[in-house]
JSON list of C-alpha atoms in Angstrom, two decimals:
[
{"chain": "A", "resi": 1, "resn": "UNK", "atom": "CA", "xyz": [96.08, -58.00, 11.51]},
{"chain": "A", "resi": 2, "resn": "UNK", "atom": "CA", "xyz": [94.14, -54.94, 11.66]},
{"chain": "A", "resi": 3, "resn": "UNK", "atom": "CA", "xyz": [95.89, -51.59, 13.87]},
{"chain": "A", "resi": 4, "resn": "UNK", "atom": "CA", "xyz": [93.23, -49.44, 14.56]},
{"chain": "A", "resi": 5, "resn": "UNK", "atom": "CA", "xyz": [95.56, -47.63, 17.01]},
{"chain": "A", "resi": 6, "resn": "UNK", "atom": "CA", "xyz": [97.12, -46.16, 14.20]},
{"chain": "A", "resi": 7, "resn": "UNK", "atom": "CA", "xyz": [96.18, -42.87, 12.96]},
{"chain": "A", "resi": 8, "resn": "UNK", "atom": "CA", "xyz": [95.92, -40.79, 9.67]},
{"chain": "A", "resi": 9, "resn": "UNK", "atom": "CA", "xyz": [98.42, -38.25, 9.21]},
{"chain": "A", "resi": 10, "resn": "UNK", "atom": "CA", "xyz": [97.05, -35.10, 8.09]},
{"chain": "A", "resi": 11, "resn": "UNK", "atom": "CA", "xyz": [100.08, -33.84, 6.91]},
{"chain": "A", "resi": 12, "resn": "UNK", "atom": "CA", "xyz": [100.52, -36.79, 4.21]},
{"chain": "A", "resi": 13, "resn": "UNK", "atom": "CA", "xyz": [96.86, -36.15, 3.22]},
{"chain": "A", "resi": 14, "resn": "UNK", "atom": "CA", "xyz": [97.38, -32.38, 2.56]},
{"chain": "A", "resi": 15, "resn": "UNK", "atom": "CA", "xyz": [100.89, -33.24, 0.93]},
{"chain": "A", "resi": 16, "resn": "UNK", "atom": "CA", "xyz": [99.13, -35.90, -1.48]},
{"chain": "A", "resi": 17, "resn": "UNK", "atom": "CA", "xyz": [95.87, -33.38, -2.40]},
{"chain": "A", "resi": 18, "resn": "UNK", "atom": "CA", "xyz": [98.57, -30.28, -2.85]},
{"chain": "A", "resi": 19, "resn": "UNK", "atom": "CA", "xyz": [100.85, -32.34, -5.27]},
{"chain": "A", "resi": 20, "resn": "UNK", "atom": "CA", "xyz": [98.57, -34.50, -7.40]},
{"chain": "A", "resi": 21, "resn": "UNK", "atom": "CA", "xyz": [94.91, -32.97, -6.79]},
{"chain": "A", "resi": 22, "resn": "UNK", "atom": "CA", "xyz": [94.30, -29.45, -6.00]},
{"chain": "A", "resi": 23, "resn": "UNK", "atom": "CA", "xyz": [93.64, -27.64, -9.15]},
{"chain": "A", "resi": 24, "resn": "UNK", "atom": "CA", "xyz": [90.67, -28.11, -10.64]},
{"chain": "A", "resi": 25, "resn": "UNK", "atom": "CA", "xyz": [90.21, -28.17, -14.55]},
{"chain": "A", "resi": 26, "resn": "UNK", "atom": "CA", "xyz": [86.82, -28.95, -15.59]},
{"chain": "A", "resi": 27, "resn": "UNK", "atom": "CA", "xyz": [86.45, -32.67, -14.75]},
{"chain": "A", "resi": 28, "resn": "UNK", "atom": "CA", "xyz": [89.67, -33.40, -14.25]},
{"chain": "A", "resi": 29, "resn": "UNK", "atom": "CA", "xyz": [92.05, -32.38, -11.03]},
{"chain": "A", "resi": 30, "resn": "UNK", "atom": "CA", "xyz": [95.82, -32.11, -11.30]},
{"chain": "A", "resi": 31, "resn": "UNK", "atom": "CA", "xyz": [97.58, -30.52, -8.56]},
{"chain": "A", "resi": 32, "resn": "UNK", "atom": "CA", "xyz": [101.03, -28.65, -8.63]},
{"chain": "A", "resi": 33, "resn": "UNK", "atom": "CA", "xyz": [103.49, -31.87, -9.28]},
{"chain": "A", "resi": 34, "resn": "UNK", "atom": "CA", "xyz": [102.62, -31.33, -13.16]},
{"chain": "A", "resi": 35, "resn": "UNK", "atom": "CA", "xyz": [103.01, -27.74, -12.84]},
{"chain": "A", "resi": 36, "resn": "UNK", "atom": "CA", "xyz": [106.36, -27.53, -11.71]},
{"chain": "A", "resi": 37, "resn": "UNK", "atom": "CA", "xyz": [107.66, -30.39, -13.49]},
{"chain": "A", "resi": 38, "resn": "UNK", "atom": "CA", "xyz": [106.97, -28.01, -16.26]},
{"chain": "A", "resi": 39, "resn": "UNK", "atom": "CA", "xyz": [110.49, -26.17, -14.96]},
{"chain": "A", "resi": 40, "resn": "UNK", "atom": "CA", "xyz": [113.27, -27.72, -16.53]},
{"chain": "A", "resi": 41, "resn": "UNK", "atom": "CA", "xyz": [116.04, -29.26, -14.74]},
{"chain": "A", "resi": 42, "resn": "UNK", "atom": "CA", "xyz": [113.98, -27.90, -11.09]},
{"chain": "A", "resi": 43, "resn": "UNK", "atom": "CA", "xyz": [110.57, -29.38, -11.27]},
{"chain": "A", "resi": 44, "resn": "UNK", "atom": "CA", "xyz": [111.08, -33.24, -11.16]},
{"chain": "A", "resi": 45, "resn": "UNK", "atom": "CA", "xyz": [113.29, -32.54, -8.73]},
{"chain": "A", "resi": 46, "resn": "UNK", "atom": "CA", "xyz": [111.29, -30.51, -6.36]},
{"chain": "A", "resi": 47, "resn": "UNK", "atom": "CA", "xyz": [108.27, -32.74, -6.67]},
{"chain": "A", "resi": 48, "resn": "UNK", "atom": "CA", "xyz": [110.26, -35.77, -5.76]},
{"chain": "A", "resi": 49, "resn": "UNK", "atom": "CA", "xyz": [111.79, -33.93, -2.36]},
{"chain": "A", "resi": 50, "resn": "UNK", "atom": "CA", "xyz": [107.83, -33.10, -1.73]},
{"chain": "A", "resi": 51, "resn": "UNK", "atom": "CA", "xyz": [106.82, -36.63, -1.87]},
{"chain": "A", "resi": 52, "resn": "UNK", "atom": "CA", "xyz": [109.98, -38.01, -0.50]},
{"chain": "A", "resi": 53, "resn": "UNK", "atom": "CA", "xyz": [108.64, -36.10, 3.01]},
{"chain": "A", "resi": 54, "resn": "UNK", "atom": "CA", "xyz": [104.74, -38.36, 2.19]},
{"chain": "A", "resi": 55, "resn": "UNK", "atom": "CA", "xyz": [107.47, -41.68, 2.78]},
{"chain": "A", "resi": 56, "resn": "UNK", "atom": "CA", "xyz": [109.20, -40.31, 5.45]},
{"chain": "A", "resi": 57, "resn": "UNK", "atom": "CA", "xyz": [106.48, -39.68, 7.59]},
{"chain": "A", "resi": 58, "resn": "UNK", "atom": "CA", "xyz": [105.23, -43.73, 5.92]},
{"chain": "A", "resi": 59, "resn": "UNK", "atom": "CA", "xyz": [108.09, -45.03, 7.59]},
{"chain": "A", "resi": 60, "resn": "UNK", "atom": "CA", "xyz": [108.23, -42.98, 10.85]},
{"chain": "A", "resi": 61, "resn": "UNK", "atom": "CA", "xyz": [104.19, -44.78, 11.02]},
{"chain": "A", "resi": 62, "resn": "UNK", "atom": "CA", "xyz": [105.77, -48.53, 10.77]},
{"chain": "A", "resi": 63, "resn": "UNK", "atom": "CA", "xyz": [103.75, -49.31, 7.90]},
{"chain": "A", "resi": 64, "resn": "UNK", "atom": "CA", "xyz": [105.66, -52.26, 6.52]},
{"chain": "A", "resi": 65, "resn": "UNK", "atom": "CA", "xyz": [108.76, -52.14, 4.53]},
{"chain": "A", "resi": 66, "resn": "UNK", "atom": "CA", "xyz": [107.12, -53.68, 1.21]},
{"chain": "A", "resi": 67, "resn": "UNK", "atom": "CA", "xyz": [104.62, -50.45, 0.74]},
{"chain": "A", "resi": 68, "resn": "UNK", "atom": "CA", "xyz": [107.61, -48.19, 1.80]},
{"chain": "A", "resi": 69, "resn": "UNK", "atom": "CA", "xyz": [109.53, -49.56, -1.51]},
{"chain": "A", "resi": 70, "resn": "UNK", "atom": "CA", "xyz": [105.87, -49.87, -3.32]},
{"chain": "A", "resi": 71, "resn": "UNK", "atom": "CA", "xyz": [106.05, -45.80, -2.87]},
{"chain": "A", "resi": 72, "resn": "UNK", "atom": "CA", "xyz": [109.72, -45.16, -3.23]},
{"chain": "A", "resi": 73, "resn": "UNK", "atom": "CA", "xyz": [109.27, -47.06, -6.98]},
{"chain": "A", "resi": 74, "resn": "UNK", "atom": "CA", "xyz": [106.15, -44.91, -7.32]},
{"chain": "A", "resi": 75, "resn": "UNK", "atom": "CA", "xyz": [107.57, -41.95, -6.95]},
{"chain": "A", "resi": 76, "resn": "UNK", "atom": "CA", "xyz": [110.72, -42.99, -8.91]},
{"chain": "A", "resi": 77, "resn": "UNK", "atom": "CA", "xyz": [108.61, -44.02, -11.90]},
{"chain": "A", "resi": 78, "resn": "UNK", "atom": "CA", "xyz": [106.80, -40.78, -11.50]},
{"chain": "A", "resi": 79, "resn": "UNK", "atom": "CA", "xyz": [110.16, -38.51, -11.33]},
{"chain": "A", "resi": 80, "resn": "UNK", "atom": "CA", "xyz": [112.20, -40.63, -14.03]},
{"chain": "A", "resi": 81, "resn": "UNK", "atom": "CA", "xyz": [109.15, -40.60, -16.87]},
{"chain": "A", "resi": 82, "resn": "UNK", "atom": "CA", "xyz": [108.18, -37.04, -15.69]},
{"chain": "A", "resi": 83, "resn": "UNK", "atom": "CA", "xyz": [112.28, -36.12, -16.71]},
{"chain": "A", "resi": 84, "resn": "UNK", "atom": "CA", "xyz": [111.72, -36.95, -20.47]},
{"chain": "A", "resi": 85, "resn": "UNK", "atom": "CA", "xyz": [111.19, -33.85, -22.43]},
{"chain": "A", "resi": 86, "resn": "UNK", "atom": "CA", "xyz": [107.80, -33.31, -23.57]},
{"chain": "A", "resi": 87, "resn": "UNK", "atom": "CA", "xyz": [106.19, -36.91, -23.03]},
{"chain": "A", "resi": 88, "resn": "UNK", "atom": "CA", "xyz": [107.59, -36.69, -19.57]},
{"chain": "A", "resi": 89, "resn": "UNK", "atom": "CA", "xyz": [105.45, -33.12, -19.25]},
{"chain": "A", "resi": 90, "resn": "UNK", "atom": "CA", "xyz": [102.23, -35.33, -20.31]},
{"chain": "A", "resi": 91, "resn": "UNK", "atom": "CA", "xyz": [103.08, -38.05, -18.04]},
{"chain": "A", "resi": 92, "resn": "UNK", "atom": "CA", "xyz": [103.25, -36.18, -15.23]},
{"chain": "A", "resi": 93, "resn": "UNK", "atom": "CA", "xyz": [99.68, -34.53, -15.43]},
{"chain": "A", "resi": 94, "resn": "UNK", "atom": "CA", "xyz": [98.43, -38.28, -16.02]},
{"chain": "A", "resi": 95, "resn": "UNK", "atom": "CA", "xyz": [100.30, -40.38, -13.00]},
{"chain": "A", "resi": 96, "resn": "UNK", "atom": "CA", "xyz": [99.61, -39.38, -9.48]},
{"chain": "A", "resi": 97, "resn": "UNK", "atom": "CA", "xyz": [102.61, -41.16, -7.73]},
{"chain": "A", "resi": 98, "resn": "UNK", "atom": "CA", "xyz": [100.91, -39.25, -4.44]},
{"chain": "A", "resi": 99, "resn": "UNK", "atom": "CA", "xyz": [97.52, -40.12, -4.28]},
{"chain": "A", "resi": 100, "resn": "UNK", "atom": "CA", "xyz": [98.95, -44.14, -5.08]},
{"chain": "A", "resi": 101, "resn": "UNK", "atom": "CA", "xyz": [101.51, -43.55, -2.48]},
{"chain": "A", "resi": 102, "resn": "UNK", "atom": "CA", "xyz": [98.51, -42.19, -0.12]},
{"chain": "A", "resi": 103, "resn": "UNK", "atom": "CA", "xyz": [95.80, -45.36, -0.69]},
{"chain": "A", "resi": 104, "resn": "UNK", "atom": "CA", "xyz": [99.27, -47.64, -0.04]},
{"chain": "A", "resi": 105, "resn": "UNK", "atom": "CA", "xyz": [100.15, -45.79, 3.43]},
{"chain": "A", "resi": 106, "resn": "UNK", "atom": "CA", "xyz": [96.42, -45.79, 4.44]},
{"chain": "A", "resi": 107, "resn": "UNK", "atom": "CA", "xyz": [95.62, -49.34, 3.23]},
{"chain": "A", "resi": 108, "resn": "UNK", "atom": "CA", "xyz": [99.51, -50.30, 5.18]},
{"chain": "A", "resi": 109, "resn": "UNK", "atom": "CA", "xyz": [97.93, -48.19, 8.28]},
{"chain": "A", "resi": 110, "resn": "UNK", "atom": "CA", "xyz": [94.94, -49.97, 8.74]},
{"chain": "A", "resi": 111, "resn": "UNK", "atom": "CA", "xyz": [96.38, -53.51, 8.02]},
{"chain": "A", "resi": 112, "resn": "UNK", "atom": "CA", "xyz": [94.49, -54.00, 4.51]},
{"chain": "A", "resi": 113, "resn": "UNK", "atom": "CA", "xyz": [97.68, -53.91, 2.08]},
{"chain": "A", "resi": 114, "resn": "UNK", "atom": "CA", "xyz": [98.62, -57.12, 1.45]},
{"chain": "A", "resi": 115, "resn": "UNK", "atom": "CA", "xyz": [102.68, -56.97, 1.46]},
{"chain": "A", "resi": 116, "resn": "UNK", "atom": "CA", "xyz": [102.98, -60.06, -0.52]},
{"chain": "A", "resi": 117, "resn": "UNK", "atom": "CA", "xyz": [101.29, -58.23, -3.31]},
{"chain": "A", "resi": 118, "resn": "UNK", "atom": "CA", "xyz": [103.56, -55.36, -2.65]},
{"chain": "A", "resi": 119, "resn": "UNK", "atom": "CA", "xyz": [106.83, -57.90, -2.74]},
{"chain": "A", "resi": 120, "resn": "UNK", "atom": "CA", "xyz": [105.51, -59.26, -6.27]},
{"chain": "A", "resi": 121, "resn": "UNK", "atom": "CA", "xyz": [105.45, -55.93, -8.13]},
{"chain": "A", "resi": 122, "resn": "UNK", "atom": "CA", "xyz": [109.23, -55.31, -6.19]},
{"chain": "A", "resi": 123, "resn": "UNK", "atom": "CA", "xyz": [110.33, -58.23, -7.97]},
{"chain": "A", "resi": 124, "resn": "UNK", "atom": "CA", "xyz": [108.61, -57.26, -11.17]},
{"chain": "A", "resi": 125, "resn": "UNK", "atom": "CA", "xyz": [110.26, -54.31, -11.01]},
{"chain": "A", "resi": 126, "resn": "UNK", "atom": "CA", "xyz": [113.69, -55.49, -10.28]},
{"chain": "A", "resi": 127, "resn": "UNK", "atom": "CA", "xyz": [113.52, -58.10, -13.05]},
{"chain": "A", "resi": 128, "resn": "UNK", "atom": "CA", "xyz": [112.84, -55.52, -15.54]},
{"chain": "A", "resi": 129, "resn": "UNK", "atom": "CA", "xyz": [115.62, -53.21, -14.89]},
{"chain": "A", "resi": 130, "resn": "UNK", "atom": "CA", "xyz": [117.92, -56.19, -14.83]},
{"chain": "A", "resi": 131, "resn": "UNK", "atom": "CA", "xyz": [116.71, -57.03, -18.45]},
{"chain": "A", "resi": 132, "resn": "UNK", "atom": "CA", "xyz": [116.95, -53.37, -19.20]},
{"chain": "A", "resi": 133, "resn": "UNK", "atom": "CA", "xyz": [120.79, -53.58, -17.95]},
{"chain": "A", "resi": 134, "resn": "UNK", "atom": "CA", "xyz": [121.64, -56.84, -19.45]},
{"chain": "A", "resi": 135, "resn": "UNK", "atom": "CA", "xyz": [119.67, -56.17, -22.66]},
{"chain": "A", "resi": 136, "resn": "UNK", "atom": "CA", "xyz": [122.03, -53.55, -24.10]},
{"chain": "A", "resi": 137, "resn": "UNK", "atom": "CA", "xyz": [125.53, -55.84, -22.73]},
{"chain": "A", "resi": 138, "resn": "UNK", "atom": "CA", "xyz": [124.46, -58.58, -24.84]},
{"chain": "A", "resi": 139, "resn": "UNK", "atom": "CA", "xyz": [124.11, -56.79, -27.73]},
{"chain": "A", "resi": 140, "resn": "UNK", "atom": "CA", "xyz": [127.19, -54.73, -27.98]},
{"chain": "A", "resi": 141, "resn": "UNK", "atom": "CA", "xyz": [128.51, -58.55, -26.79]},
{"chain": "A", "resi": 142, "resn": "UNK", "atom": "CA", "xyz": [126.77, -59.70, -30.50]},
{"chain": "A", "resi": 143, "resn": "UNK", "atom": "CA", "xyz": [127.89, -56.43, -31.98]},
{"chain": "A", "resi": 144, "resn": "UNK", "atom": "CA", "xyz": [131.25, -57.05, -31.37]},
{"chain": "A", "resi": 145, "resn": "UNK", "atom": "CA", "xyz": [131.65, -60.78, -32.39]},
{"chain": "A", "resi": 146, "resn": "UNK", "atom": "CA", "xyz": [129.73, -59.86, -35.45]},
{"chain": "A", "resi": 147, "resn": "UNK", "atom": "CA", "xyz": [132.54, -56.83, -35.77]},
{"chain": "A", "resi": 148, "resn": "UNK", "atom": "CA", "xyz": [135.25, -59.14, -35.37]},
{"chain": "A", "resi": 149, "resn": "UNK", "atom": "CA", "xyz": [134.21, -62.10, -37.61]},
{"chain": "A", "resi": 150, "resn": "UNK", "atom": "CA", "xyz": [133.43, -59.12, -40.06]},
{"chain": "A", "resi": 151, "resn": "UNK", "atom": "CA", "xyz": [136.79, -58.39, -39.59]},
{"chain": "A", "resi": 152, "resn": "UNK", "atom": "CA", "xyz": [138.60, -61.64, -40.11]}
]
């Protein structure tokens, strides 16, 4: 179902260009995110409060509630990687969790996203931080039988 009635918010285009796109380095573009994710402690932060204000204004559209968690894990992914010293630093200038989180909202605007896609990568998602969870519980489970027969 197509909504046409819908229209682009210039706000979350600026927002998206600003964060992931406005500097220009030769043939590359990185925009500010990168930069001040280079402040420790601050800048991971900061850039996920600017692109928390891209969903906001998602969700104030109606755009439906699959992309909305699509972008929330985007920008997630984007602020817990970017959070690791030094790799996180490199990370950050290569993922644009802004410009994804833009083609989502105007794809979701103009009835193109397919939310079942959207759903699939949600459950992805979810299963792997379950196994990332229960990975570490079973083993200090093993470690500790292996302790105690060690022991006896």
């Amino acid at each position: 179902m197509k909504r046409e009635s819908r229209k682009e918010d210039p706000l979350v285009e600026w927002l998206a260009w600003l964060m992931d796109e406005s500097v220009r380095i030769g043939p590359w573009a990185i925009g500010i995110d990168p930069l001040i994710g280079l402040i420790p402690g601050f800048g991971d932060m900061a850039g996920a409060v600017v692109s928390s204000i891209l969903i906001a204004r998602a969700m104030q559209s109606g755009i439906a509630k699959s992309a909305i968690l699509r972008m929330v894990i985007n920008v997630a992914l984007d602020s817990l990687c970017g959070s690791i010293p030094f790799v996180g630093d490199i990370f950050d200038f290569a993922f644009k969790s802004n410009v994804y989180n833009l083609r989502i909202y105007r794809e979701a605007l103009h009835g193109e996203r397919k939310p079942l896609r959207d759903w699939l990568f949600i459950f992805f998602v979810m299963l792997l931080l379950l196994v990332i969870t229960l990975l570490p519980i079973v083993g200090l489970i093993y470690l500790t039988r292996l302790l105690i027969s060690y022991i006896r």
